[in-house]
Amino acid sequence: MRPFRIRGLSGIRAVKGKLTLPGDKSIAHRAIILGALCRGRTVVRNFPANKDCLATLEVFRRLGIKSVRDSKRNCVSIYGKGLFGLKKPESPIFIEESGTTYRLLLGVLSGQDFPSKLCAGRSLSRRPMLRVIAPLRRMSARLAGCACRGAKDEYPPVSVKVASLKPITYRIPVASAQVKSALLMAGLYVNGVTRLIEPVKTRDHTEKMLEFFKAGIKVKGRNISLKGAKPLVSPGEVFIPGDISSAAFFIVLASILPGSRAMFEKVSLNPSRMGMIKALKRMGADIKISPVKCRYSTEPMGNITVKSRVLKGAVVKKEEIPSLIDELPVLMVAAAFARGKTVFTGVEELRVKETDRINSMLVGLKAMGAVSRLVKKGRREDIVIIGKGCLTGARLKSFSDHRTAMSAAVAGLAASGLTEIDDMNCVNKSFPGFTAALRSLVTG
Ligand code: S3P
């Protein structure tokens, strides 16, 4: 594979223009899943044709759900068959590398009247599943993951046997939208009310999507209740707003490249995903937001305008981490280009993403001359970065992780000298058009 090469900062380079981002990956997964579990046609607009969302479509095809993609119009029609309309797959289902698909599907499959087995690609097969399997077992689901090599956790492949699910009240121990959403998916198959309490509010796309499909869901702060065994109703159409996690790379780049001014259109502004914007504003970033209305969006959305500014260090608290978890890699780049100390508190969940992102980012930033350290306090891990306002180009590894790769590209574009990233293909997981968008927006 040829490395991706980035020329160092020429002094006149800036981010300029407008960009419409592909639809939000998290929201799109939920739209496909609920579209498959209600009856009739649901058109998903601004569908992001990335590897992960295509994996979700493919899983439902294997489960007997027809979907038709219109690539020109960026939409996909799902022909749902109701809560009990899925068909038994003929062989184990392969989920590739999509963690959200995998975990949410464990919830859906736990409620089916047929057994199944979910397999995964190399990286996903190393990600922990017990956080989902354990509470599902409390609901009487019959799941068995791979507890290979004497591990304390369970990993893919996971087998799911037929079971009759029971309602539970569950205090979720880990701040994870995937865990919460898997339990809500299983809750659709429960005769009774599933009650969940989150430790910290995580992204609430599942709750919003369930409401849009007329499920019996109620949310009060961190308390969620779902009345199951109630058919879902298709809204006919769902518009997926732009992915703020993809916009994040350009928002940081526009903030740190002098002379930049750019607008990102129709981006999801869900408050549970706005941590990155809040943190950047505290760092002094010039970011303005104007809301845009759309009756087929389950989420608030709007246009985000960014102008470059000299950034300063800031503290990101542990409670904020779920609202910016996927943006932490690129925020670390912003911190390296800021002046002064930035502390990211309680970031240990980064260890169990597509790669160990604490390691991948600290290794890369160190190669570029950044000053950083990791502080461990029991299980808790904090990252401290002392920003010097500049980095030097280097040879970087993406660790086959899309967000590490895109963060490395942002760092390389703003650094001096040459940067080489070993593998950029991994960006297809969430943002196939990333390098083309860079070319269209970055001048100089
Ligand atoms: C996601 C939740 C988060 C996030 C992931 C997508 C989702 O994972 O990191 O990229 O769509 O629910 P966790 O729930 O593991 O924090």
Short mmCIF file of C-alpha atoms and ligand atoms in Angstrom, two decimals:
data_model
loop_
_atom_site.label_atom_id
_atom_site.label_comp_id
_atom_site.label_asym_id
_atom_site.label_seq_id
_atom_site.Cartn_x
_atom_site.Cartn_y
_atom_site.Cartn_z
CA MET A 1 0.00 0.00 0.00
CA ARG A 2 1.31 3.46 -0.97
CA PRO A 3 1.58 5.88 1.96
CA PHE A 4 -0.50 9.06 1.93
CA ARG A 5 1.88 12.03 1.63
CA ILE A 6 1.19 15.53 2.87
CA ARG A 7 3.42 18.47 2.08
CA GLY A 8 4.20 20.61 5.11
CA LEU A 9 2.58 23.95 5.78
CA SER A 10 3.43 26.36 2.95
CA GLY A 11 2.39 29.43 4.92
CA ILE A 12 -0.51 30.27 2.61
CA ARG A 13 -2.51 27.12 3.24
CA ALA A 14 -6.01 27.59 4.64
CA VAL A 15 -9.43 25.94 4.73
CA LYS A 16 -11.93 27.86 2.60
CA GLY A 17 -15.41 27.21 1.27
CA LYS A 18 -18.46 25.11 2.10
CA LEU A 19 -18.83 21.40 2.76
CA THR A 20 -21.92 19.23 3.06
CA LEU A 21 -21.00 16.22 5.13
CA PRO A 22 -22.19 12.66 4.66
CA GLY A 23 -25.02 11.64 6.98
CA ASP A 24 -24.26 10.82 10.61
CA LYS A 25 -23.10 7.21 10.93
CA SER A 26 -24.69 6.60 14.36
CA ILE A 27 -28.07 7.99 13.30
CA ALA A 28 -28.03 6.09 9.99
CA HIS A 29 -27.48 2.72 11.74
CA ARG A 30 -30.54 3.37 13.91
CA ALA A 31 -32.67 4.47 10.94
CA ILE A 32 -31.84 1.24 9.06
CA ILE A 33 -32.50 -0.98 12.08
CA LEU A 34 -35.86 0.56 12.97
CA GLY A 35 -36.77 0.77 9.26
CA ALA A 36 -36.28 -3.01 9.12
CA LEU A 37 -38.29 -3.64 12.31
CA CYS A 38 -41.37 -1.62 11.36
CA ARG A 39 -43.78 -2.52 8.56
CA GLY A 40 -43.54 -0.94 5.12
CA ARG A 41 -41.17 1.38 3.30
CA THR A 42 -38.90 3.88 5.03
CA VAL A 43 -36.73 6.14 2.86
CA VAL A 44 -33.46 7.10 4.55
CA ARG A 45 -32.14 10.34 2.98
CA ASN A 46 -28.55 11.61 3.04
CA PHE A 47 -27.55 8.01 3.67
CA PRO A 48 -23.78 7.76 4.31
CA ALA A 49 -22.48 4.96 2.08
CA ASN A 50 -19.53 4.18 4.35
CA LYS A 51 -18.35 0.65 5.17
CA ASP A 52 -20.05 0.51 8.57
CA CYS A 53 -23.49 1.62 7.39
CA LEU A 54 -23.26 -0.68 4.35
CA ALA A 55 -22.47 -3.50 6.80
CA THR A 56 -25.74 -2.78 8.66
CA LEU A 57 -27.69 -2.85 5.36
CA GLU A 58 -26.04 -6.14 4.44
CA VAL A 59 -26.88 -7.73 7.81
CA PHE A 60 -30.56 -6.97 7.32
CA ARG A 61 -30.39 -8.30 3.76
CA ARG A 62 -29.14 -11.56 5.30
CA LEU A 63 -32.09 -11.38 7.70
CA GLY A 64 -34.56 -11.14 4.79
CA ILE A 65 -35.05 -7.37 4.61
CA LYS A 66 -35.04 -5.81 1.15
CA SER A 67 -33.34 -2.45 0.70
CA VAL A 68 -32.82 -0.44 -2.47
CA ARG A 69 -30.04 2.14 -2.73
CA ASP A 70 -30.23 5.18 -4.97
CA SER A 71 -26.64 6.38 -5.05
CA LYS A 72 -27.43 9.43 -7.20
CA ARG A 73 -29.98 10.71 -4.70
CA ASN A 74 -27.98 9.53 -1.66
CA CYS A 75 -30.86 7.58 -0.26
CA VAL A 76 -31.89 4.04 0.58
CA SER A 77 -35.37 2.53 0.87
CA ILE A 78 -35.86 -0.14 3.52
CA TYR A 79 -38.81 -2.50 3.25
CA GLY A 80 -39.48 -3.47 6.87
CA LYS A 81 -41.47 -6.56 7.89
CA GLY A 82 -42.33 -5.74 11.49
CA LEU A 83 -40.74 -6.76 14.81
CA PHE A 84 -41.08 -10.48 14.03
CA GLY A 85 -40.52 -10.33 10.26
CA LEU A 86 -36.81 -11.19 10.20
CA LYS A 87 -35.87 -14.55 8.70
CA LYS A 88 -33.40 -17.04 10.15
CA PRO A 89 -30.03 -16.59 8.44
CA GLU A 90 -28.69 -19.69 6.71
CA SER A 91 -25.20 -19.34 8.16
CA PRO A 92 -23.38 -17.14 10.73
CA ILE A 93 -23.67 -13.42 10.00
CA PHE A 94 -20.41 -11.57 9.36
CA ILE A 95 -20.50 -7.98 10.61
CA GLU A 96 -17.07 -6.86 9.34
CA GLU A 97 -15.77 -4.06 11.61
CA SER A 98 -18.85 -2.11 12.69
CA GLY A 99 -19.05 -2.11 16.49
CA THR A 100 -22.39 -0.26 16.57
CA THR A 101 -23.95 -2.78 14.16
CA TYR A 102 -22.59 -5.66 16.20
CA ARG A 103 -23.74 -4.51 19.62
CA LEU A 104 -27.17 -3.24 18.55
CA LEU A 105 -27.75 -6.45 16.59
CA LEU A 106 -27.04 -8.52 19.70
CA GLY A 107 -30.05 -6.77 21.25
CA VAL A 108 -32.27 -7.32 18.19
CA LEU A 109 -31.29 -10.98 17.76
CA SER A 110 -31.80 -11.77 21.45
CA GLY A 111 -35.53 -11.24 20.90
CA GLN A 112 -35.94 -13.43 17.77
CA ASP A 113 -37.59 -16.82 17.57
CA PHE A 114 -34.56 -18.30 15.76
CA PRO A 115 -30.96 -18.82 16.84
CA SER A 116 -28.08 -16.94 15.22
CA LYS A 117 -24.36 -16.39 15.38
CA LEU A 118 -22.54 -13.08 14.84
CA CYS A 119 -18.95 -13.07 13.57
CA ALA A 120 -16.68 -10.04 13.15
CA GLY A 121 -13.52 -8.85 11.42
CA ARG A 122 -10.09 -8.83 13.04
CA SER A 123 -10.24 -5.57 14.97
CA LEU A 124 -13.86 -5.93 16.12
CA SER A 125 -13.14 -9.49 17.28
CA ARG A 126 -10.84 -7.96 19.88
CA ARG A 127 -13.43 -5.53 21.27
CA PRO A 128 -15.27 -6.34 24.52
CA MET A 129 -18.86 -7.60 24.30
CA LEU A 130 -19.58 -8.56 27.92
CA ARG A 131 -20.81 -5.00 28.61
CA VAL A 132 -23.75 -5.87 26.33
CA ILE A 133 -23.96 -9.64 26.91
CA ALA A 134 -24.16 -9.40 30.75
CA PRO A 135 -27.26 -7.13 30.94
CA LEU A 136 -28.90 -9.01 28.06
CA ARG A 137 -28.47 -12.19 30.11
CA ARG A 138 -30.27 -10.43 32.97
CA MET A 139 -33.15 -10.01 30.52
CA SER A 140 -32.96 -13.84 30.14
CA ALA A 141 -31.30 -13.68 26.72
CA ARG A 142 -29.15 -16.72 25.93
CA LEU A 143 -25.86 -15.49 24.54
CA ALA A 144 -22.41 -17.04 24.50
CA GLY A 145 -19.40 -15.03 23.42
CA CYS A 146 -15.84 -16.20 23.00
CA ALA A 147 -14.10 -16.17 26.37
CA CYS A 148 -10.90 -17.36 24.75
CA ARG A 149 -7.43 -17.35 26.29
CA GLY A 150 -8.79 -17.08 29.83
CA ALA A 151 -9.97 -13.52 29.15
CA LYS A 152 -12.16 -11.75 31.70
CA ASP A 153 -14.39 -10.40 28.93
CA GLU A 154 -16.27 -12.06 26.05
CA TYR A 155 -15.54 -11.36 22.38
CA PRO A 156 -17.01 -12.16 18.95
CA PRO A 157 -18.18 -14.58 17.68
CA VAL A 158 -21.32 -14.52 19.84
CA SER A 159 -24.04 -17.19 19.56
CA VAL A 160 -27.62 -16.23 20.34
CA LYS A 161 -30.19 -18.86 21.31
CA VAL A 162 -33.97 -18.51 21.42
CA ALA A 163 -35.26 -17.06 24.71
CA SER A 164 -38.24 -15.26 26.11
CA LEU A 165 -37.02 -11.83 27.27
CA LYS A 166 -38.05 -10.28 30.60
CA PRO A 167 -38.13 -6.62 31.64
CA ILE A 168 -35.28 -5.36 33.83
CA THR A 169 -34.32 -2.22 35.67
CA TYR A 170 -30.61 -1.72 34.99
CA ARG A 171 -28.09 0.85 36.08
CA ILE A 172 -25.62 0.85 33.17
CA PRO A 173 -22.10 0.79 34.67
CA VAL A 174 -20.28 2.15 31.60
CA ALA A 175 -21.09 5.37 29.73
CA SER A 176 -21.89 3.73 26.40
CA ALA A 177 -24.59 4.53 23.87
CA GLN A 178 -24.00 1.17 22.23
CA VAL A 179 -24.78 -0.70 25.46
CA LYS A 180 -27.86 1.43 26.13
CA SER A 181 -29.06 0.99 22.54
CA ALA A 182 -28.54 -2.79 22.52
CA LEU A 183 -30.73 -3.04 25.64
CA LEU A 184 -33.39 -0.81 24.09
CA MET A 185 -33.41 -3.00 20.96
CA ALA A 186 -33.95 -6.07 23.15
CA GLY A 187 -36.55 -4.07 25.11
CA LEU A 188 -38.69 -3.90 21.94
CA TYR A 189 -39.20 -7.67 22.38
CA VAL A 190 -40.09 -7.56 26.09
CA ASN A 191 -43.63 -7.84 27.33
CA GLY A 192 -43.32 -5.10 29.93
CA VAL A 193 -41.22 -2.03 30.67
CA THR A 194 -37.42 -1.98 30.41
CA ARG A 195 -35.92 0.71 32.65
CA LEU A 196 -32.37 1.96 32.17
CA ILE A 197 -30.33 4.47 34.16
CA GLU A 198 -27.20 5.90 32.54
CA PRO A 199 -24.14 6.93 34.61
CA VAL A 200 -23.66 9.97 32.32
CA LYS A 201 -25.89 10.98 29.42
CA THR A 202 -24.58 9.45 26.18
CA ARG A 203 -25.71 10.10 22.60
CA ASP A 204 -29.49 9.67 22.50
CA HIS A 205 -30.06 8.90 18.81
CA THR A 206 -31.76 5.58 19.62
CA GLU A 207 -34.25 7.23 21.96
CA LYS A 208 -35.03 9.92 19.36
CA MET A 209 -35.33 7.40 16.54
CA LEU A 210 -37.58 5.13 18.66
CA GLU A 211 -39.85 8.10 19.35
CA PHE A 212 -39.94 8.91 15.60
CA PHE A 213 -41.06 5.31 14.94
CA LYS A 214 -43.75 5.64 17.67
CA ALA A 215 -42.24 3.22 20.20
CA GLY A 216 -43.40 3.44 23.83
CA ILE A 217 -40.29 5.32 25.02
CA LYS A 218 -39.99 7.90 27.81
CA VAL A 219 -36.82 9.80 28.75
CA LYS A 220 -36.25 11.86 31.88
CA GLY A 221 -32.65 12.97 32.21
CA ARG A 222 -30.55 9.84 32.56
CA ASN A 223 -33.63 7.60 33.10
CA ILE A 224 -35.14 5.81 30.12
CA SER A 225 -38.13 3.51 30.03
CA LEU A 226 -39.38 1.50 27.07
CA LYS A 227 -42.67 -0.38 26.87
CA GLY A 228 -42.03 -3.34 24.62
CA ALA A 229 -44.11 -5.67 22.43
CA LYS A 230 -45.60 -2.68 20.62
CA PRO A 231 -45.35 -2.47 16.81
CA LEU A 232 -43.19 0.31 15.36
CA VAL A 233 -44.71 2.69 12.83
CA SER A 234 -42.64 3.95 9.88
CA PRO A 235 -42.45 7.74 9.55
CA GLY A 236 -42.10 7.17 5.77
CA GLU A 237 -38.92 9.23 5.53
CA VAL A 238 -35.90 9.96 7.72
CA PHE A 239 -33.34 12.64 6.89
CA ILE A 240 -29.87 11.94 8.30
CA PRO A 241 -28.10 15.20 9.14
CA GLY A 242 -24.36 15.59 8.47
CA ASP A 243 -21.97 13.74 10.77
CA ILE A 244 -20.45 16.07 13.35
CA SER A 245 -17.73 13.49 14.01
CA SER A 246 -16.63 13.79 10.36
CA ALA A 247 -17.02 17.58 10.41
CA ALA A 248 -14.72 17.62 13.46
CA PHE A 249 -11.57 17.06 11.35
CA PHE A 250 -12.34 20.11 9.20
CA ILE A 251 -13.51 22.21 12.15
CA VAL A 252 -10.15 21.65 13.88
CA LEU A 253 -8.21 22.19 10.66
CA ALA A 254 -10.07 25.46 9.95
CA SER A 255 -9.38 26.57 13.53
CA ILE A 256 -5.63 25.97 13.40
CA LEU A 257 -4.75 26.97 9.79
CA PRO A 258 -4.38 30.78 9.76
CA GLY A 259 -6.65 32.64 7.32
CA SER A 260 -9.29 29.87 7.23
CA ARG A 261 -13.02 30.45 6.97
CA ALA A 262 -15.33 27.55 6.19
CA MET A 263 -18.95 26.49 6.57
CA PHE A 264 -20.24 22.98 7.25
CA GLU A 265 -23.84 22.58 6.18
CA LYS A 266 -26.77 20.68 7.74
CA VAL A 267 -24.70 19.08 10.49
CA SER A 268 -26.35 17.24 13.39
CA LEU A 269 -26.40 19.48 16.47
CA ASN A 270 -27.56 16.88 18.97
CA PRO A 271 -26.56 18.25 22.42
CA SER A 272 -25.18 14.82 23.40
CA ARG A 273 -22.59 15.15 20.58
CA MET A 274 -21.61 18.81 21.03
CA GLY A 275 -18.72 18.30 23.46
CA MET A 276 -16.09 18.96 20.79
CA ILE A 277 -17.61 22.34 19.87
CA LYS A 278 -17.83 23.32 23.55
CA ALA A 279 -14.23 22.27 24.23
CA LEU A 280 -12.91 24.09 21.15
CA LYS A 281 -14.80 27.25 22.13
CA ARG A 282 -13.16 27.12 25.57
CA MET A 283 -9.85 26.86 23.72
CA GLY A 284 -10.75 30.15 22.02
CA ALA A 285 -12.05 28.80 18.68
CA ASP A 286 -14.29 31.05 16.57
CA ILE A 287 -17.30 28.81 15.84
CA LYS A 288 -20.79 30.06 14.99
CA ILE A 289 -23.89 27.95 14.61
CA SER A 290 -27.13 28.71 12.78
CA PRO A 291 -29.98 26.19 13.06
CA VAL A 292 -31.71 24.73 9.98
CA LYS A 293 -35.16 23.10 10.18
CA CYS A 294 -36.11 19.76 8.62
CA ARG A 295 -39.30 17.95 9.55
CA TYR A 296 -37.89 14.53 8.64
CA SER A 297 -34.85 14.82 10.89
CA THR A 298 -35.05 13.23 14.33
CA GLU A 299 -32.28 15.60 15.40
CA PRO A 300 -31.62 19.32 15.59
CA MET A 301 -29.31 20.38 12.75
CA GLY A 302 -27.63 23.49 11.43
CA ASN A 303 -24.74 25.19 9.66
CA ILE A 304 -21.42 25.59 11.46
CA THR A 305 -19.08 28.42 10.46
CA VAL A 306 -15.46 28.34 11.63
CA LYS A 307 -12.74 30.98 11.38
CA SER A 308 -9.12 30.40 12.37
CA ARG A 309 -7.93 31.66 15.74
CA VAL A 310 -4.91 31.09 17.96
CA LEU A 311 -6.08 28.40 20.42
CA LYS A 312 -5.16 28.12 24.09
CA GLY A 313 -5.10 25.07 26.41
CA ALA A 314 -8.22 23.96 28.32
CA VAL A 315 -9.46 21.24 30.67
CA VAL A 316 -11.92 18.60 29.40
CA LYS A 317 -13.68 16.94 32.32
CA LYS A 318 -14.47 13.23 32.66
CA GLU A 319 -18.25 13.87 32.48
CA GLU A 320 -17.78 15.54 29.08
CA ILE A 321 -15.95 12.60 27.51
CA PRO A 322 -19.04 10.71 26.18
CA SER A 323 -20.12 13.88 24.31
CA LEU A 324 -16.80 14.03 22.42
CA ILE A 325 -15.50 10.47 22.61
CA ASP A 326 -14.99 10.06 18.84
CA GLU A 327 -13.53 13.55 18.48
CA LEU A 328 -10.82 13.08 21.12
CA PRO A 329 -8.13 12.08 18.58
CA VAL A 330 -8.54 15.29 16.56
CA LEU A 331 -8.97 17.37 19.74
CA MET A 332 -5.54 16.07 20.79
CA VAL A 333 -4.20 17.53 17.55
CA ALA A 334 -5.93 20.84 18.35
CA ALA A 335 -4.33 20.76 21.81
CA ALA A 336 -0.86 20.28 20.28
CA PHE A 337 -1.39 23.38 18.09
CA ALA A 338 -2.80 25.41 21.00
CA ARG A 339 -0.63 27.39 23.40
CA GLY A 340 -0.39 25.95 26.90
CA LYS A 341 -1.66 22.94 28.75
CA THR A 342 -4.72 20.87 27.79
CA VAL A 343 -5.94 18.04 30.03
CA PHE A 344 -8.34 15.34 28.83
CA THR A 345 -9.67 13.66 31.95
CA GLY A 346 -10.87 10.05 32.17
CA VAL A 347 -10.26 8.95 28.57
CA GLU A 348 -9.74 5.22 29.25
CA GLU A 349 -12.67 4.18 26.97
CA LEU A 350 -10.41 5.17 24.05
CA ARG A 351 -8.45 1.96 24.69
CA VAL A 352 -11.34 -0.18 23.37
CA LYS A 353 -12.14 1.61 20.11
CA GLU A 354 -11.13 0.37 16.61
CA THR A 355 -7.60 0.55 17.94
CA ASP A 356 -6.20 1.70 21.29
CA ARG A 357 -6.52 5.41 20.48
CA ILE A 358 -4.59 6.55 23.54
CA ASN A 359 -1.61 4.67 22.16
CA SER A 360 -2.14 5.47 18.46
CA MET A 361 -2.48 9.23 19.08
CA LEU A 362 0.28 9.60 21.65
CA VAL A 363 2.73 7.67 19.43
CA GLY A 364 1.86 9.84 16.40
CA LEU A 365 1.95 13.15 18.24
CA LYS A 366 5.27 12.26 19.87
CA ALA A 367 6.76 11.49 16.43
CA MET A 368 5.70 15.01 15.36
CA GLY A 369 7.41 16.59 18.35
CA ALA A 370 4.41 17.16 20.64
CA VAL A 371 4.91 17.21 24.39
CA SER A 372 2.40 14.93 26.06
CA ARG A 373 2.06 12.54 28.96
CA LEU A 374 -0.36 9.95 30.27
CA VAL A 375 -1.41 10.10 33.93
CA LYS A 376 -2.94 6.94 35.46
CA LYS A 377 -5.05 7.10 38.64
CA GLY A 378 -6.33 3.56 39.26
CA ARG A 379 -8.49 2.69 36.21
CA ARG A 380 -8.76 6.34 35.23
CA GLU A 381 -6.41 7.70 32.58
CA ASP A 382 -5.81 11.38 31.79
CA ILE A 383 -3.92 12.79 28.83
CA VAL A 384 -1.92 16.00 29.24
CA ILE A 385 -0.69 17.87 26.16
CA ILE A 386 1.53 20.94 26.36
CA GLY A 387 0.77 22.84 23.17
CA LYS A 388 3.54 24.76 21.45
CA GLY A 389 1.51 26.05 18.51
CA CYS A 390 3.36 23.86 15.98
CA LEU A 391 4.29 20.28 14.99
CA THR A 392 6.86 18.80 12.60
CA GLY A 393 5.95 16.36 9.81
CA ALA A 394 6.77 12.69 10.42
CA ARG A 395 6.06 9.14 9.29
CA LEU A 396 2.82 8.15 10.99
CA LYS A 397 0.84 4.95 11.39
CA SER A 398 -2.96 4.93 11.18
CA PHE A 399 -3.09 1.61 13.09
CA SER A 400 -5.85 0.81 10.55
CA ASP A 401 -8.10 3.18 12.48
CA HIS A 402 -10.14 5.73 10.51
CA ARG A 403 -10.15 8.45 13.16
CA THR A 404 -6.43 8.09 13.90
CA ALA A 405 -5.75 8.36 10.13
CA MET A 406 -7.90 11.48 9.64
CA SER A 407 -6.46 13.14 12.76
CA ALA A 408 -2.96 12.40 11.43
CA ALA A 409 -3.88 14.06 8.11
CA VAL A 410 -5.09 17.18 9.97
CA ALA A 411 -1.86 17.28 12.00
CA GLY A 412 0.25 16.76 8.84
CA LEU A 413 -1.49 19.58 6.95
CA ALA A 414 -0.80 22.09 9.71
CA ALA A 415 2.73 20.83 10.52
CA SER A 416 5.99 21.87 8.87
CA GLY A 417 7.83 19.40 6.60
CA LEU A 418 6.59 16.17 5.09
CA THR A 419 4.11 13.79 6.73
CA GLU A 420 3.49 10.25 5.50
CA ILE A 421 0.56 8.16 6.74
CA ASP A 422 0.98 4.44 6.12
CA ASP A 423 -2.66 3.63 5.29
CA MET A 424 -5.51 6.00 4.51
CA ASN A 425 -7.90 3.35 3.12
CA CYS A 426 -9.26 2.79 6.61
CA VAL A 427 -11.12 6.15 6.38
CA ASN A 428 -13.73 4.32 4.28
CA LYS A 429 -15.13 2.96 7.54
CA SER A 430 -16.81 6.29 8.24
CA PHE A 431 -15.85 8.85 5.56
CA PRO A 432 -14.98 7.52 2.08
CA GLY A 433 -14.84 11.07 0.63
CA PHE A 434 -12.40 12.41 3.23
CA THR A 435 -9.34 12.97 1.01
CA ALA A 436 -11.49 14.42 -1.80
CA ALA A 437 -13.09 16.82 0.72
CA LEU A 438 -9.61 17.84 1.90
CA ARG A 439 -8.60 18.56 -1.69
CA SER A 440 -11.70 20.65 -2.33
CA LEU A 441 -11.46 22.70 0.85
CA VAL A 442 -7.76 23.16 1.60
CA THR A 443 -6.14 25.88 -0.51
CA GLY A 444 -2.49 26.74 -0.95
C1 S3P B 1 -21.63 4.92 19.09
C2 S3P B 1 -21.31 5.05 20.42
C3 S3P B 1 -19.93 5.26 20.89
C4 S3P B 1 -19.04 5.77 19.77
C5 S3P B 1 -19.21 4.99 18.51
C6 S3P B 1 -20.63 5.06 18.02
C7 S3P B 1 -23.03 4.66 18.73
O1 S3P B 1 -19.40 4.02 21.36
O2 S3P B 1 -17.69 5.77 20.18
O3 S3P B 1 -18.35 5.47 17.49
O4 S3P B 1 -23.39 4.82 17.55
O5 S3P B 1 -23.81 4.30 19.62
P1 S3P B 1 -19.63 3.51 22.89
O6 S3P B 1 -21.06 3.30 23.10
O7 S3P B 1 -18.84 2.24 22.96
O8 S3P B 1 -19.07 4.61 23.72
#
